[in-house]
Coordinates of N, CA, C and O in Angstrom, one line a residue:
M1 N 4.8 11.3 -10.9 CA 3.7 10.5 -10.3 C 2.7 11.4 -9.6 O 3.1 12.4 -9.0
S2 N 1.4 11.2 -9.9 CA 0.3 12.0 -9.3 C -0.4 11.1 -8.2 O -0.3 9.9 -8.3
T3 N -1.1 11.7 -7.3 CA -1.9 11.0 -6.3 C -3.3 11.5 -6.4 O -3.6 12.7 -6.4
A4 N -4.2 10.6 -6.4 CA -5.7 10.8 -6.4 C -6.2 10.3 -5.0 O -5.9 9.2 -4.6
N5 N -7.0 11.1 -4.4 CA -7.7 10.8 -3.1 C -9.1 11.1 -3.2 O -9.5 12.0 -3.9
G6 N -9.9 10.3 -2.4 CA -11.4 10.6 -2.4 C -12.1 9.5 -1.7 O -11.6 8.7 -1.0
N7 N -13.4 9.5 -2.0 CA -14.3 8.6 -1.3 C -14.8 7.5 -2.4 O -14.9 7.8 -3.5
A8 N -15.2 6.4 -1.8 CA -15.8 5.3 -2.6 C -17.0 4.8 -1.9 O -17.0 4.3 -0.8
E9 N -18.2 5.1 -2.5 CA -19.5 4.7 -1.9 C -20.0 3.5 -2.5 O -20.3 3.5 -3.8
M10 N -20.3 2.5 -1.7 CA -20.9 1.2 -2.3 C -22.3 1.5 -2.6 O -23.1 1.9 -1.8
K11 N -22.7 1.2 -3.9 CA -24.1 1.4 -4.3 C -24.8 0.1 -4.4 O -26.1 0.1 -4.3
S12 N -24.2 -1.0 -4.6 CA -24.8 -2.3 -4.6 C -23.8 -3.4 -4.2 O -22.6 -3.2 -4.3
W13 N -24.4 -4.5 -3.6 CA -23.5 -5.6 -3.1 C -24.3 -6.9 -3.3 O -25.4 -7.0 -2.8
E14 N -23.8 -7.9 -3.9 CA -24.3 -9.2 -4.0 C -23.2 -10.2 -3.7 O -22.1 -10.1 -4.3
E15 N -23.5 -11.2 -2.8 CA -22.5 -12.1 -2.5 C -23.2 -13.5 -2.1 O -24.1 -13.5 -1.3
H16 N -22.7 -14.5 -2.7 CA -23.3 -15.9 -2.5 C -22.2 -16.9 -2.4 O -21.2 -16.8 -3.1
T17 N -22.5 -18.0 -1.7 CA -21.7 -19.2 -1.7 C -21.7 -19.9 -3.1 O -22.6 -19.6 -3.9
W18 N -20.9 -20.8 -3.3 CA -20.8 -21.5 -4.6 C -22.2 -22.1 -4.9 O -22.5 -22.3 -6.1
D19 N -22.9 -22.6 -3.9 CA -24.2 -23.3 -4.2 C -25.4 -22.3 -4.2 O -26.5 -22.7 -4.2
G20 N -25.1 -21.0 -4.2 CA -26.2 -20.0 -4.4 C -26.8 -19.4 -3.1 O -27.7 -18.6 -3.2
K21 N -26.3 -19.8 -2.0 CA -26.9 -19.3 -0.7 C -26.3 -17.9 -0.4 O -25.1 -17.7 -0.7
R22 N -27.1 -17.1 0.2 CA -26.5 -15.8 0.6 C -25.3 -16.0 1.6 O -25.4 -16.9 2.4
Y23 N -24.3 -15.2 1.5 CA -23.1 -15.4 2.3 C -23.4 -15.4 3.8 O -22.7 -16.1 4.5
D24 N -24.4 -14.6 4.2 CA -24.7 -14.5 5.6 C -25.6 -15.6 6.1 O -26.0 -15.7 7.3
E25 N -26.0 -16.5 5.2 CA -26.9 -17.6 5.6 C -26.0 -18.9 6.0 O -26.6 -19.8 6.5
V26 N -24.8 -18.8 5.7 CA -23.9 -19.9 5.9 C -22.8 -19.5 7.0 O -22.2 -18.5 6.8
T27 N -22.7 -20.3 8.0 CA -21.7 -19.9 9.1 C -20.5 -20.8 8.9 O -20.5 -21.8 8.3
G28 N -19.4 -20.3 9.5 CA -18.1 -21.0 9.5 C -17.4 -20.8 8.2 O -17.7 -19.9 7.4
P29 N -16.3 -21.6 8.0 CA -15.5 -21.4 6.8 C -16.4 -21.6 5.5 O -17.3 -22.4 5.4
K30 N -16.1 -20.7 4.5 CA -16.9 -20.8 3.3 C -16.1 -20.0 2.2 O -15.2 -19.2 2.5
Q31 N -16.5 -20.2 1.0 CA -16.0 -19.4 -0.2 C -17.2 -18.8 -0.9 O -18.2 -19.5 -1.0
T32 N -17.0 -17.6 -1.3 CA -18.1 -16.9 -2.0 C -17.7 -16.2 -3.2 O -16.5 -16.0 -3.5
T33 N -18.6 -15.8 -4.0 CA -18.4 -15.0 -5.2 C -19.4 -13.9 -5.2 O -20.5 -14.0 -4.6
G34 N -19.1 -12.8 -5.8 CA -20.0 -11.7 -5.8 C -19.7 -10.5 -6.7 O -18.8 -10.6 -7.5
S35 N -20.5 -9.5 -6.5 CA -20.3 -8.3 -7.3 C -20.7 -7.0 -6.5 O -21.4 -7.1 -5.6
M36 N -20.1 -5.9 -6.9 CA -20.5 -4.7 -6.2 C -20.3 -3.5 -7.2 O -19.5 -3.6 -8.2
T37 N -21.1 -2.5 -7.0 CA -21.0 -1.2 -7.8 C -20.5 -0.1 -6.8 O -21.1 0.0 -5.7
V38 N -19.6 0.7 -7.3 CA -19.0 1.7 -6.4 C -19.1 3.0 -7.2 O -18.8 3.1 -8.3
A39 N -19.4 4.1 -6.4 CA -19.4 5.5 -7.0 C -18.1 6.1 -6.4 O -18.0 6.2 -5.1
Y40 N -17.2 6.6 -7.2 CA -16.0 7.3 -6.8 C -16.2 8.8 -6.9 O -16.7 9.3 -7.9
T41 N -15.8 9.5 -5.9 CA -15.8 11.0 -5.9 C -14.4 11.4 -5.4 O -13.7 10.7 -4.7
G42 N -14.1 12.7 -5.7 CA -12.8 13.3 -5.3 C -12.0 13.5 -6.6 O -12.5 13.9 -7.6
D43 N -10.7 13.1 -6.5 CA -9.8 13.2 -7.7 C -10.2 12.3 -8.8 O -9.9 12.5 -10.0
L44 N -10.8 11.2 -8.5 CA -11.4 10.2 -9.4 C -12.9 10.4 -9.4 O -13.5 10.2 -8.3
E45 N -13.5 10.7 -10.5 CA -15.0 10.8 -10.5 C -15.5 9.7 -11.5 O -15.1 9.7 -12.7
G46 N -16.2 8.7 -11.0 CA -16.7 7.7 -11.8 C -17.4 6.6 -11.1 O -17.7 6.7 -9.9
T47 N -17.6 5.5 -11.9 CA -18.3 4.3 -11.3 C -17.5 3.1 -11.6 O -16.9 2.9 -12.7
G48 N -17.4 2.2 -10.6 CA -16.7 0.9 -10.7 C -17.7 -0.3 -10.6 O -18.6 -0.2 -9.8
E49 N -17.4 -1.3 -11.4 CA -18.2 -2.5 -11.4 C -17.2 -3.6 -11.1 O -16.3 -3.9 -11.9
Q50 N -17.3 -4.2 -9.9 CA -16.3 -5.2 -9.5 C -16.9 -6.6 -9.3 O -18.1 -6.8 -8.9
R51 N -16.1 -7.6 -9.7 CA -16.5 -9.0 -9.4 C -15.4 -9.6 -8.5 O -14.2 -9.2 -8.7
F52 N -15.7 -10.4 -7.5 CA -14.7 -10.8 -6.6 C -15.0 -12.3 -6.1 O -16.1 -12.8 -6.2
L53 N -13.9 -12.8 -5.5 CA -14.0 -14.1 -4.8 C -13.5 -13.9 -3.4 O -12.5 -13.1 -3.2
M54 N -14.2 -14.5 -2.4 CA -13.8 -14.3 -1.0 C -13.7 -15.7 -0.4 O -14.4 -16.6 -0.7
D55 N -12.7 -15.8 0.6 CA -12.5 -17.0 1.3 C -12.6 -16.6 2.8 O -11.8 -15.8 3.3
Y56 N -13.5 -17.2 3.5 CA -13.8 -16.9 4.9 C -13.2 -18.1 5.8 O -13.8 -19.2 5.7
P57 N -12.2 -17.9 6.6 CA -11.8 -18.9 7.6 C -12.8 -19.0 8.7 O -12.9 -20.1 9.4
D58 N -13.6 -17.9 9.0 CA -14.5 -17.9 10.1 C -15.6 -16.8 9.7 O -15.5 -16.2 8.6
D59 N -16.5 -16.5 10.6 CA -17.6 -15.6 10.3 C -17.2 -14.1 10.4 O -17.9 -13.2 10.0
S60 N -16.0 -13.8 10.9 CA -15.6 -12.4 11.2 C -14.5 -11.9 10.3 O -14.1 -10.8 10.5
S61 N -13.9 -12.7 9.4 CA -12.8 -12.3 8.6 C -12.8 -13.0 7.3 O -13.4 -14.1 7.1
C62 N -12.2 -12.4 6.3 CA -12.0 -13.0 5.0 C -10.9 -12.4 4.2 O -10.4 -11.3 4.5
R63 N -10.5 -13.1 3.1 CA -9.5 -12.6 2.2 C -10.3 -12.5 0.8 O -11.2 -13.3 0.6
S64 N -9.9 -11.6 0.0 CA -10.6 -11.4 -1.3 C -9.7 -11.0 -2.4 O -8.6 -10.4 -2.2
V65 N -10.1 -11.4 -3.6 CA -9.4 -11.0 -4.9 C -10.5 -10.5 -5.8 O -11.6 -11.1 -5.7
G66 N -10.2 -9.6 -6.7 CA -11.3 -9.1 -7.6 C -10.7 -8.4 -8.8 O -9.6 -8.0 -8.8
I67 N -11.6 -8.2 -9.7 CA -11.3 -7.4 -10.9 C -12.4 -6.3 -11.0 O -13.6 -6.6 -10.9
E68 N -12.0 -5.1 -11.2 CA -13.0 -4.0 -11.3 C -12.8 -3.2 -12.6 O -11.6 -2.8 -12.9
V69 N -13.9 -2.9 -13.3 CA -13.8 -2.0 -14.4 C -14.3 -0.6 -14.0 O -15.5 -0.5 -13.5
V70 N -13.5 0.4 -14.1 CA -13.9 1.8 -13.6 C -14.0 2.6 -14.9 O -13.1 2.7 -15.7
T71 N -15.1 3.4 -14.9 CA -15.3 4.3 -16.0 C -15.5 5.7 -15.4 O -16.3 5.9 -14.5
G72 N -14.7 6.7 -15.8 CA -14.8 8.0 -15.2 C -13.7 8.9 -15.7 O -13.1 8.8 -16.8
T73 N -13.4 9.9 -14.9 CA -12.5 11.0 -15.2 C -11.4 11.0 -14.1 O -11.7 11.0 -12.9
L74 N -10.1 11.0 -14.5 CA -9.0 11.1 -13.6 C -7.9 12.0 -14.2 O -7.6 11.8 -15.4
G75 N -7.5 12.9 -13.5 CA -6.4 13.8 -14.0 C -6.9 14.6 -15.2 O -6.1 14.9 -16.1
G76 N -8.2 14.9 -15.3 CA -8.8 15.7 -16.4 C -9.0 14.9 -17.7 O -9.4 15.5 -18.7
R77 N -8.8 13.6 -17.6 CA -9.0 12.7 -18.8 C -10.1 11.7 -18.5 O -10.2 11.2 -17.4
S78 N -10.9 11.4 -19.5 CA -12.0 10.4 -19.4 C -11.6 9.1 -20.0 O -10.9 9.1 -21.0
G79 N -12.1 8.0 -19.5 CA -11.9 6.7 -20.1 C -12.3 5.6 -19.1 O -13.0 5.8 -18.2
T80 N -11.8 4.4 -19.5 CA -12.1 3.2 -18.7 C -10.8 2.5 -18.3 O -9.9 2.5 -19.2
F81 N -10.7 2.0 -17.1 CA -9.5 1.2 -16.7 C -9.9 0.1 -15.9 O -11.0 0.1 -15.2
V82 N -9.0 -0.9 -15.8 CA -9.3 -2.2 -15.1 C -8.3 -2.2 -13.9 O -7.1 -2.0 -14.1
L83 N -8.9 -2.5 -12.7 CA -8.1 -2.7 -11.5 C -8.1 -4.1 -11.0 O -9.2 -4.8 -11.1
E84 N -7.0 -4.6 -10.6 CA -6.9 -5.9 -9.9 C -6.8 -5.6 -8.4 O -5.9 -4.9 -8.0
H85 N -7.7 -6.2 -7.6 CA -7.8 -6.0 -6.2 C -7.3 -7.2 -5.4 O -7.6 -8.3 -5.8
S86 N -6.8 -6.9 -4.2 CA -6.4 -8.0 -3.2 C -6.7 -7.3 -1.9 O -6.3 -6.2 -1.6
G87 N -7.3 -8.1 -1.0 CA -7.6 -7.5 0.3 C -8.2 -8.4 1.3 O -8.1 -9.7 1.1
G88 N -8.9 -7.9 2.3 CA -9.6 -8.7 3.3 C -10.4 -7.8 4.2 O -10.4 -6.6 4.1
F89 N -11.1 -8.6 5.1 CA -12.0 -7.9 6.0 C -11.7 -8.5 7.4 O -11.6 -9.7 7.6
R90 N -11.5 -7.6 8.4 CA -11.3 -8.0 9.8 C -11.7 -6.9 10.7 O -11.5 -5.7 10.4
D91 N -12.3 -7.2 11.8 CA -12.7 -6.2 12.9 C -13.5 -5.1 12.3 O -13.3 -3.9 12.7
G92 N -14.4 -5.4 11.4 CA -15.3 -4.4 10.8 C -14.7 -3.5 9.8 O -15.4 -2.5 9.4
V93 N -13.5 -3.8 9.3 CA -12.8 -2.9 8.4 C -12.4 -3.8 7.2 O -11.7 -4.8 7.4
A94 N -12.7 -3.3 6.0 CA -12.2 -3.9 4.7 C -11.0 -3.1 4.3 O -11.1 -1.9 4.2
R95 N -9.9 -3.7 4.0 CA -8.7 -3.0 3.5 C -8.2 -3.8 2.3 O -8.2 -5.0 2.2
G96 N -7.8 -3.0 1.3 CA -7.2 -3.7 0.1 C -6.3 -2.8 -0.7 O -6.1 -1.6 -0.4
T97 N -5.6 -3.5 -1.6 CA -4.7 -2.8 -2.5 C -5.2 -3.1 -3.9 O -5.9 -4.0 -4.2
F98 N -4.8 -2.2 -4.9 CA -5.2 -2.4 -6.2 C -4.1 -1.9 -7.2 O -3.3 -1.1 -6.8
T99 N -4.1 -2.5 -8.4 CA -3.1 -2.2 -9.4 C -3.9 -2.0 -10.7 O -4.7 -2.9 -11.0
V100 N -3.5 -1.1 -11.5 CA -4.1 -0.9 -12.9 C -3.5 -2.0 -13.8 O -2.3 -2.2 -13.8
V101 N -4.4 -2.7 -14.5 CA -3.9 -3.7 -15.4 C -4.1 -3.4 -16.9 O -3.5 -3.9 -17.7
S102 N -5.1 -2.4 -17.1 CA -5.2 -1.9 -18.5 C -6.1 -0.7 -18.5 O -6.7 -0.4 -17.5
A103 N -6.0 0.1 -19.6 CA -6.8 1.4 -19.6 C -7.1 1.7 -21.1 O -6.3 1.3 -22.0
S104 N -8.2 2.5 -21.3 CA -8.5 2.8 -22.7 C -9.1 4.3 -22.7 O -9.3 4.9 -21.6
G105 N -9.4 4.7 -23.9 CA -9.9 6.1 -24.0 C -8.8 7.1 -23.8 O -7.6 6.8 -24.0
E106 N -9.1 8.2 -23.2 CA -8.1 9.2 -22.9 C -7.2 8.8 -21.8 O -6.1 9.4 -21.5
L107 N -7.5 7.7 -21.1 CA -6.7 7.1 -20.0 C -5.8 6.0 -20.5 O -5.1 5.4 -19.7
A108 N -5.8 5.7 -21.8 CA -4.8 4.7 -22.3 C -3.4 5.0 -21.8 O -3.0 6.2 -21.8
G109 N -2.7 4.0 -21.4 CA -1.4 4.2 -20.9 C -1.3 4.4 -19.4 O -0.2 4.5 -18.8
L110 N -2.5 4.5 -18.7 CA -2.5 4.7 -17.3 C -1.8 3.6 -16.6 O -2.0 2.4 -16.9
T111 N -1.0 3.9 -15.6 CA -0.3 2.9 -14.7 C -0.5 3.4 -13.3 O -0.7 4.6 -13.1
G112 N -0.4 2.5 -12.3 CA -0.4 2.9 -10.9 C -1.0 1.9 -10.0 O -1.4 0.8 -10.4
S113 N -1.0 2.2 -8.7 CA -1.6 1.3 -7.7 C -2.0 2.2 -6.5 O -1.7 3.4 -6.4
G114 N -2.8 1.5 -5.6 CA -3.3 2.3 -4.5 C -3.9 1.4 -3.4 O -3.7 0.2 -3.5
T115 N -4.5 2.1 -2.5 CA -5.2 1.4 -1.4 C -6.6 1.9 -1.2 O -6.9 3.0 -1.6
I116 N -7.4 1.1 -0.6 CA -8.8 1.5 -0.3 C -9.2 0.9 1.1 O -8.7 -0.2 1.4
T117 N -9.9 1.7 1.9 CA -10.3 1.2 3.2 C -11.7 1.6 3.4 O -12.1 2.7 3.1
W118 N -12.5 0.6 3.9 CA -13.9 0.8 4.2 C -14.2 0.4 5.6 O -14.1 -0.8 5.9
Q119 N -14.7 1.3 6.4 CA -15.2 1.0 7.7 C -16.6 0.5 7.5 O -17.4 1.2 6.8
M120 N -17.0 -0.6 8.1 CA -18.4 -1.1 7.9 C -19.4 -0.1 8.2 O -19.5 0.6 9.2
G121 N -20.3 0.1 7.1 CA -21.4 1.0 7.2 C -21.1 2.4 6.8 O -22.0 3.3 6.9
E122 N -19.9 2.7 6.4 CA -19.5 4.0 6.0 C -18.9 4.0 4.6 O -18.4 3.0 4.2
P123 N -18.8 5.2 4.0 CA -18.2 5.3 2.7 C -16.7 5.0 2.8 O -16.1 5.2 3.9
G124 N -16.1 4.4 1.8 CA -14.7 4.1 1.9 C -13.8 5.3 1.4 O -14.3 6.3 0.9
G125 N -12.5 5.2 1.6 CA -11.6 6.2 1.2 C -10.5 5.5 0.3 O -10.1 4.4 0.7
Y126 N -10.0 6.2 -0.7 CA -9.0 5.6 -1.6 C -7.8 6.6 -1.7 O -8.0 7.8 -1.5
A127 N -6.6 6.0 -1.9 CA -5.4 6.8 -2.3 C -4.8 6.0 -3.5 O -4.6 4.8 -3.4
F128 N -4.6 6.8 -4.6 CA -4.2 6.2 -5.8 C -3.0 6.9 -6.4 O -3.1 8.1 -6.8
D129 N -1.9 6.3 -6.5 CA -0.7 6.8 -7.1 C -0.6 6.4 -8.5 O -0.7 5.2 -8.8
Y130 N -0.6 7.3 -9.5 CA -0.7 6.9 -10.9 C 0.1 7.8 -11.8 O 0.6 8.9 -11.4
E131 N 0.3 7.3 -13.0 CA 1.0 8.1 -14.1 C 0.1 8.0 -15.3 O -0.4 6.9 -15.6
L132 N -0.1 9.1 -16.0 CA -0.8 9.1 -17.3 C 0.3 9.3 -18.4 O 1.1 10.2 -18.3
A133 N 0.2 8.4 -19.4 CA 1.2 8.5 -20.5 C 0.9 9.7 -21.4 O -0.2 10.2 -21.5

């Protein structure tokens, strides 16, 4: 098993309620859907495109699930892989876990899981334990 560590910088973020309002225009409990683009640096060099669903019990916290397609280089190999995310946001920090669900190119056979943490307004950090076939 190998471990990849590095930064995750959010490049774009779109989030709306089911009826199309911006997530921050609606107060109180709500559900949203959205997308984000991430630039990964460090042991993983690449770009991720994520789609997610979020459930807010209040204005200061939420739970989320998502699917991300990452294209880049990991362990000296290039390709694309899909991550399944689960996490949440509380006290200005987003924390989540992810698991590889598929991979292609030179990364075919990739397995693994990891964590990602983002302090509001700062680049995130990831730790990814993986195996390449």
